[in-house]
Amino acid sequence: MAKDGNNGAAEFLPDRLDLDALRAAAAGCQGCGLYRNATRTVFGEGPGQARFMLVGEEPGDQEDRQGHPFVGPAGRVLDRGLVEAGIERDDVYLTNAVKHFSFTLRGKRRIHQKPTAAEITACRPWLDAEMAVVRPEVIVVLGATAARALLGREFRVTHHRGEPVPLGEALAVATVHPSSVLRAPDRDEAYAGFLADLKAAAQVA
Ligand code: URA
Ligand code: SF4
């Protein structure tokens, strides 16, 4: 069978499960169609022993160009929140539910497109492998896409944000996506809510 298309990431997983092997293997993933137009796989980053795993949606334009998660505008909101919540960078493994940037072209601009349910499912083996290797105590779920991937379709971030919920051997705490803070009519209020959820997550570990 051609290793191209929509069979999911599972067939690209390496035999050895450690972060270096996973990252190297994910660089060649063709488990869904998103690899075709994106520049590169943006894999998770952080120490293998991190107590916190933060899961976003997918890399954005900057992340796709630079090859690292959360290095664009949403990443700056996240970084500020982590500092103010007292969560140390050394304690954080940062990743996304989907590892390739999904976009549509508007002229020369690449406009972020939400990953589909099929793409989220296709990419799930990478996230599962990252969770199995890092074994975080707390998983911070950033926004609806990550919540859908990890907590199921019925989970509503708006109803349950900031509440620890069991997820495997970890506890998950969901919050809004940091890019929604940037889009909010009242940014200060949105940021305050985001920070309160990160502080709740910090208390769990
Ligand atoms: N938004 C995400 O969900 N992830 C990133 O890495 C960047 C922006
Ligand atoms: Fe593979 Fe995920 Fe990229 Fe799809 S988005 S090609 S499943 S790494």
Short mmCIF file of C-alpha atoms and ligand atoms in Angstrom, two decimals:
data_model
loop_
_atom_site.label_atom_id
_atom_site.label_comp_id
_atom_site.label_asym_id
_atom_site.label_seq_id
_atom_site.Cartn_x
_atom_site.Cartn_y
_atom_site.Cartn_z
CA MET A 1 0.00 0.00 0.00
CA ALA A 2 1.32 3.45 -0.84
CA LYS A 3 2.48 5.32 2.23
CA ASP A 4 0.62 8.39 1.15
CA GLY A 5 -2.78 9.76 1.89
CA ASN A 6 -5.14 9.15 4.73
CA ASN A 7 -4.11 5.96 6.46
CA GLY A 8 -2.91 7.80 9.51
CA ALA A 9 0.44 8.18 11.22
CA ALA A 10 0.62 4.70 12.80
CA GLU A 11 2.60 3.12 9.97
CA PHE A 12 5.26 5.83 10.30
CA LEU A 13 5.95 5.22 14.00
CA PRO A 14 9.53 4.11 14.74
CA ASP A 15 10.31 0.85 16.54
CA ARG A 16 12.17 2.68 19.25
CA LEU A 17 9.96 4.97 21.27
CA ASP A 18 12.00 7.93 22.42
CA LEU A 19 11.65 11.58 21.54
CA ASP A 20 14.59 11.71 19.10
CA ALA A 21 13.40 8.67 17.20
CA LEU A 22 9.83 9.96 17.15
CA ARG A 23 10.88 13.38 15.91
CA ALA A 24 13.01 11.88 13.15
CA ALA A 25 10.22 9.56 12.04
CA ALA A 26 7.54 12.24 12.17
CA ALA A 27 9.60 14.39 9.81
CA GLY A 28 8.69 11.91 7.06
CA CYS A 29 5.05 11.34 8.02
CA GLN A 30 2.53 11.20 5.21
CA GLY A 31 -0.31 9.90 7.33
CA CYS A 32 -2.76 12.49 6.03
CA GLY A 33 -2.74 15.00 3.18
CA LEU A 34 -1.43 17.94 5.21
CA TYR A 35 2.24 17.14 4.63
CA ARG A 36 1.83 18.03 0.94
CA ASN A 37 1.41 21.78 1.29
CA ALA A 38 3.07 22.48 4.61
CA THR A 39 6.81 23.17 4.80
CA ARG A 40 7.67 20.63 7.46
CA THR A 41 6.46 18.58 10.39
CA VAL A 42 6.48 20.63 13.58
CA PHE A 43 6.98 18.07 16.32
CA GLY A 44 6.65 18.65 20.05
CA GLU A 45 9.55 20.06 22.03
CA GLY A 46 10.71 20.02 25.61
CA PRO A 47 12.40 17.82 28.15
CA GLY A 48 11.52 14.13 28.17
CA GLN A 49 10.73 14.33 31.88
CA ALA A 50 8.42 17.35 31.81
CA ARG A 51 5.67 17.43 34.44
CA PHE A 52 3.46 19.48 32.15
CA MET A 53 2.48 18.70 28.58
CA LEU A 54 0.74 21.49 26.71
CA VAL A 55 -1.25 20.53 23.65
CA GLY A 56 -2.30 23.11 21.06
CA GLU A 57 -4.10 22.69 17.76
CA GLU A 58 -1.62 22.76 14.89
CA PRO A 59 1.42 24.81 13.93
CA GLY A 60 0.67 28.23 12.49
CA ASP A 61 2.41 30.17 9.73
CA GLN A 62 5.45 31.07 11.85
CA GLU A 63 5.74 27.61 13.35
CA ASP A 64 5.66 26.09 9.87
CA ARG A 65 8.44 28.41 8.71
CA GLN A 66 10.63 28.03 11.78
CA GLY A 67 9.94 24.41 12.64
CA HIS A 68 9.11 24.93 16.31
CA PRO A 69 5.77 24.94 18.15
CA PHE A 70 4.32 28.18 19.52
CA VAL A 71 6.92 30.61 18.24
CA GLY A 72 4.39 33.06 16.71
CA PRO A 73 1.88 35.46 18.28
CA ALA A 74 -0.05 32.75 20.17
CA GLY A 75 3.26 31.51 21.56
CA ARG A 76 3.98 34.92 23.03
CA VAL A 77 0.66 34.87 24.90
CA LEU A 78 1.42 31.37 26.09
CA ASP A 79 4.95 32.25 27.24
CA ARG A 80 3.66 35.19 29.24
CA GLY A 81 0.98 33.00 30.82
CA LEU A 82 3.46 30.32 31.80
CA VAL A 83 5.77 32.84 33.46
CA GLU A 84 2.91 34.48 35.33
CA ALA A 85 1.46 31.12 36.40
CA GLY A 86 4.86 30.09 37.75
CA ILE A 87 5.24 27.17 35.35
CA GLU A 88 8.92 26.75 34.47
CA ARG A 89 9.91 26.20 30.86
CA ASP A 90 12.08 23.26 31.95
CA ASP A 91 8.93 21.59 33.19
CA VAL A 92 7.02 21.94 29.93
CA TYR A 93 6.73 19.76 26.86
CA LEU A 94 4.92 21.70 24.16
CA THR A 95 3.11 20.05 21.28
CA ASN A 96 0.06 20.11 19.02
CA ALA A 97 -2.80 17.76 18.22
CA VAL A 98 -1.82 17.99 14.52
CA LYS A 99 1.80 18.32 13.42
CA HIS A 100 1.44 20.01 10.04
CA PHE A 101 0.13 23.50 9.26
CA SER A 102 -3.24 23.49 7.49
CA PHE A 103 -4.04 26.59 5.47
CA THR A 104 -5.77 28.02 2.44
CA LEU A 105 -4.17 30.59 0.18
CA ARG A 106 -5.65 34.05 -0.10
CA GLY A 107 -3.41 35.69 -2.64
CA LYS A 108 0.02 35.05 -1.20
CA ARG A 109 -1.21 34.88 2.38
CA ARG A 110 -1.58 31.54 4.05
CA ILE A 111 -4.76 31.58 6.12
CA HIS A 112 -4.97 29.12 9.01
CA GLN A 113 -7.54 26.41 8.52
CA LYS A 114 -8.83 24.23 11.34
CA PRO A 115 -7.72 20.63 11.02
CA THR A 116 -10.54 18.23 10.17
CA ALA A 117 -11.66 15.43 12.47
CA ALA A 118 -10.00 12.96 10.06
CA GLU A 119 -6.69 14.83 10.23
CA ILE A 120 -6.83 14.95 14.02
CA THR A 121 -7.43 11.20 14.10
CA ALA A 122 -4.69 10.55 11.53
CA CYS A 123 -2.15 12.46 13.61
CA ARG A 124 -3.16 11.01 16.95
CA PRO A 125 -0.46 8.29 17.07
CA TRP A 126 2.22 10.98 17.42
CA LEU A 127 0.45 12.58 20.35
CA ASP A 128 -0.12 9.20 21.99
CA ALA A 129 3.56 8.37 21.57
CA GLU A 130 4.61 11.70 23.04
CA MET A 131 2.34 11.14 26.05
CA ALA A 132 3.68 7.60 26.51
CA VAL A 133 7.30 8.78 26.47
CA VAL A 134 6.99 12.01 28.48
CA ARG A 135 4.37 10.71 30.93
CA PRO A 136 3.34 14.16 32.13
CA GLU A 137 1.51 14.67 35.41
CA VAL A 138 -0.63 17.44 33.96
CA ILE A 139 -1.83 17.88 30.40
CA VAL A 140 -2.92 21.42 29.58
CA VAL A 141 -5.41 21.27 26.73
CA LEU A 142 -5.28 24.49 24.72
CA GLY A 143 -8.59 25.12 22.96
CA ALA A 144 -11.39 23.17 21.34
CA THR A 145 -9.35 21.17 18.81
CA ALA A 146 -7.00 19.74 21.42
CA ALA A 147 -9.99 19.13 23.69
CA ARG A 148 -11.75 17.25 20.94
CA ALA A 149 -8.65 15.15 20.32
CA LEU A 150 -7.99 14.34 23.97
CA LEU A 151 -11.25 14.69 25.87
CA GLY A 152 -13.82 13.76 23.26
CA ARG A 153 -16.37 15.51 21.12
CA GLU A 154 -18.76 16.16 23.96
CA PHE A 155 -16.29 18.06 26.11
CA ARG A 156 -16.97 21.80 26.25
CA VAL A 157 -14.01 23.96 27.16
CA THR A 158 -16.29 26.84 28.12
CA HIS A 159 -18.09 24.65 30.70
CA HIS A 160 -15.13 22.83 32.17
CA ARG A 161 -12.12 25.09 31.75
CA GLY A 162 -9.72 25.08 34.66
CA GLU A 163 -11.13 21.83 36.09
CA PRO A 164 -8.77 18.87 36.45
CA VAL A 165 -10.18 15.78 34.71
CA PRO A 166 -8.52 12.34 34.62
CA LEU A 167 -6.78 11.47 31.35
CA GLY A 168 -4.92 8.17 31.48
CA GLU A 169 -2.45 8.47 34.33
CA ALA A 170 -2.41 12.24 34.10
CA LEU A 171 -4.83 14.99 34.95
CA ALA A 172 -5.95 17.24 32.12
CA VAL A 173 -6.85 20.89 32.54
CA ALA A 174 -8.51 22.56 29.57
CA THR A 175 -8.41 26.21 28.70
CA VAL A 176 -9.00 28.42 25.69
CA HIS A 177 -6.48 28.62 22.89
CA PRO A 178 -4.00 31.48 23.36
CA SER A 179 -4.80 32.80 19.88
CA SER A 180 -8.43 33.29 21.00
CA VAL A 181 -7.09 35.69 23.63
CA LEU A 182 -5.62 37.78 20.81
CA ARG A 183 -8.94 37.80 18.94
CA ALA A 184 -11.12 38.54 21.98
CA PRO A 185 -13.02 41.85 22.10
CA ASP A 186 -11.70 42.36 25.63
CA ARG A 187 -8.17 41.01 25.53
CA ASP A 188 -7.36 41.78 29.15
CA GLU A 189 -10.37 39.87 30.38
CA ALA A 190 -9.66 36.94 28.05
CA TYR A 191 -6.05 36.84 29.15
CA ALA A 192 -7.05 36.92 32.83
CA GLY A 193 -9.25 33.87 32.29
CA PHE A 194 -6.51 32.06 30.41
CA LEU A 195 -4.02 32.84 33.19
CA ALA A 196 -6.46 31.65 35.88
CA ASP A 197 -6.72 28.29 34.08
CA LEU A 198 -2.92 27.99 33.81
CA LYS A 199 -2.66 28.73 37.52
CA ALA A 200 -5.22 26.01 38.20
CA ALA A 201 -3.07 23.62 36.15
CA ALA A 202 0.03 24.69 38.08
CA GLN A 203 -1.71 23.78 41.33
CA VAL A 204 -2.42 20.26 40.17
CA ALA A 205 1.22 19.16 39.79
N1 URA B 1 -1.26 27.54 17.53
C1 URA B 1 -1.17 26.25 17.92
O1 URA B 1 -2.16 25.62 18.26
N2 URA B 1 0.01 25.69 17.95
C2 URA B 1 1.13 26.32 17.62
O2 URA B 1 2.19 25.71 17.69
C3 URA B 1 1.03 27.67 17.22
C4 URA B 1 -0.18 28.25 17.17
FE1 SF4 B 2 1.37 12.95 9.54
FE2 SF4 B 2 0.10 14.44 11.31
FE3 SF4 B 2 1.40 15.60 9.32
FE4 SF4 B 2 -0.87 14.31 8.83
S1 SF4 B 2 -0.62 16.17 10.09
S2 SF4 B 2 1.04 14.13 7.66
S3 SF4 B 2 -0.72 12.60 10.29
S4 SF4 B 2 2.31 14.40 10.97
#
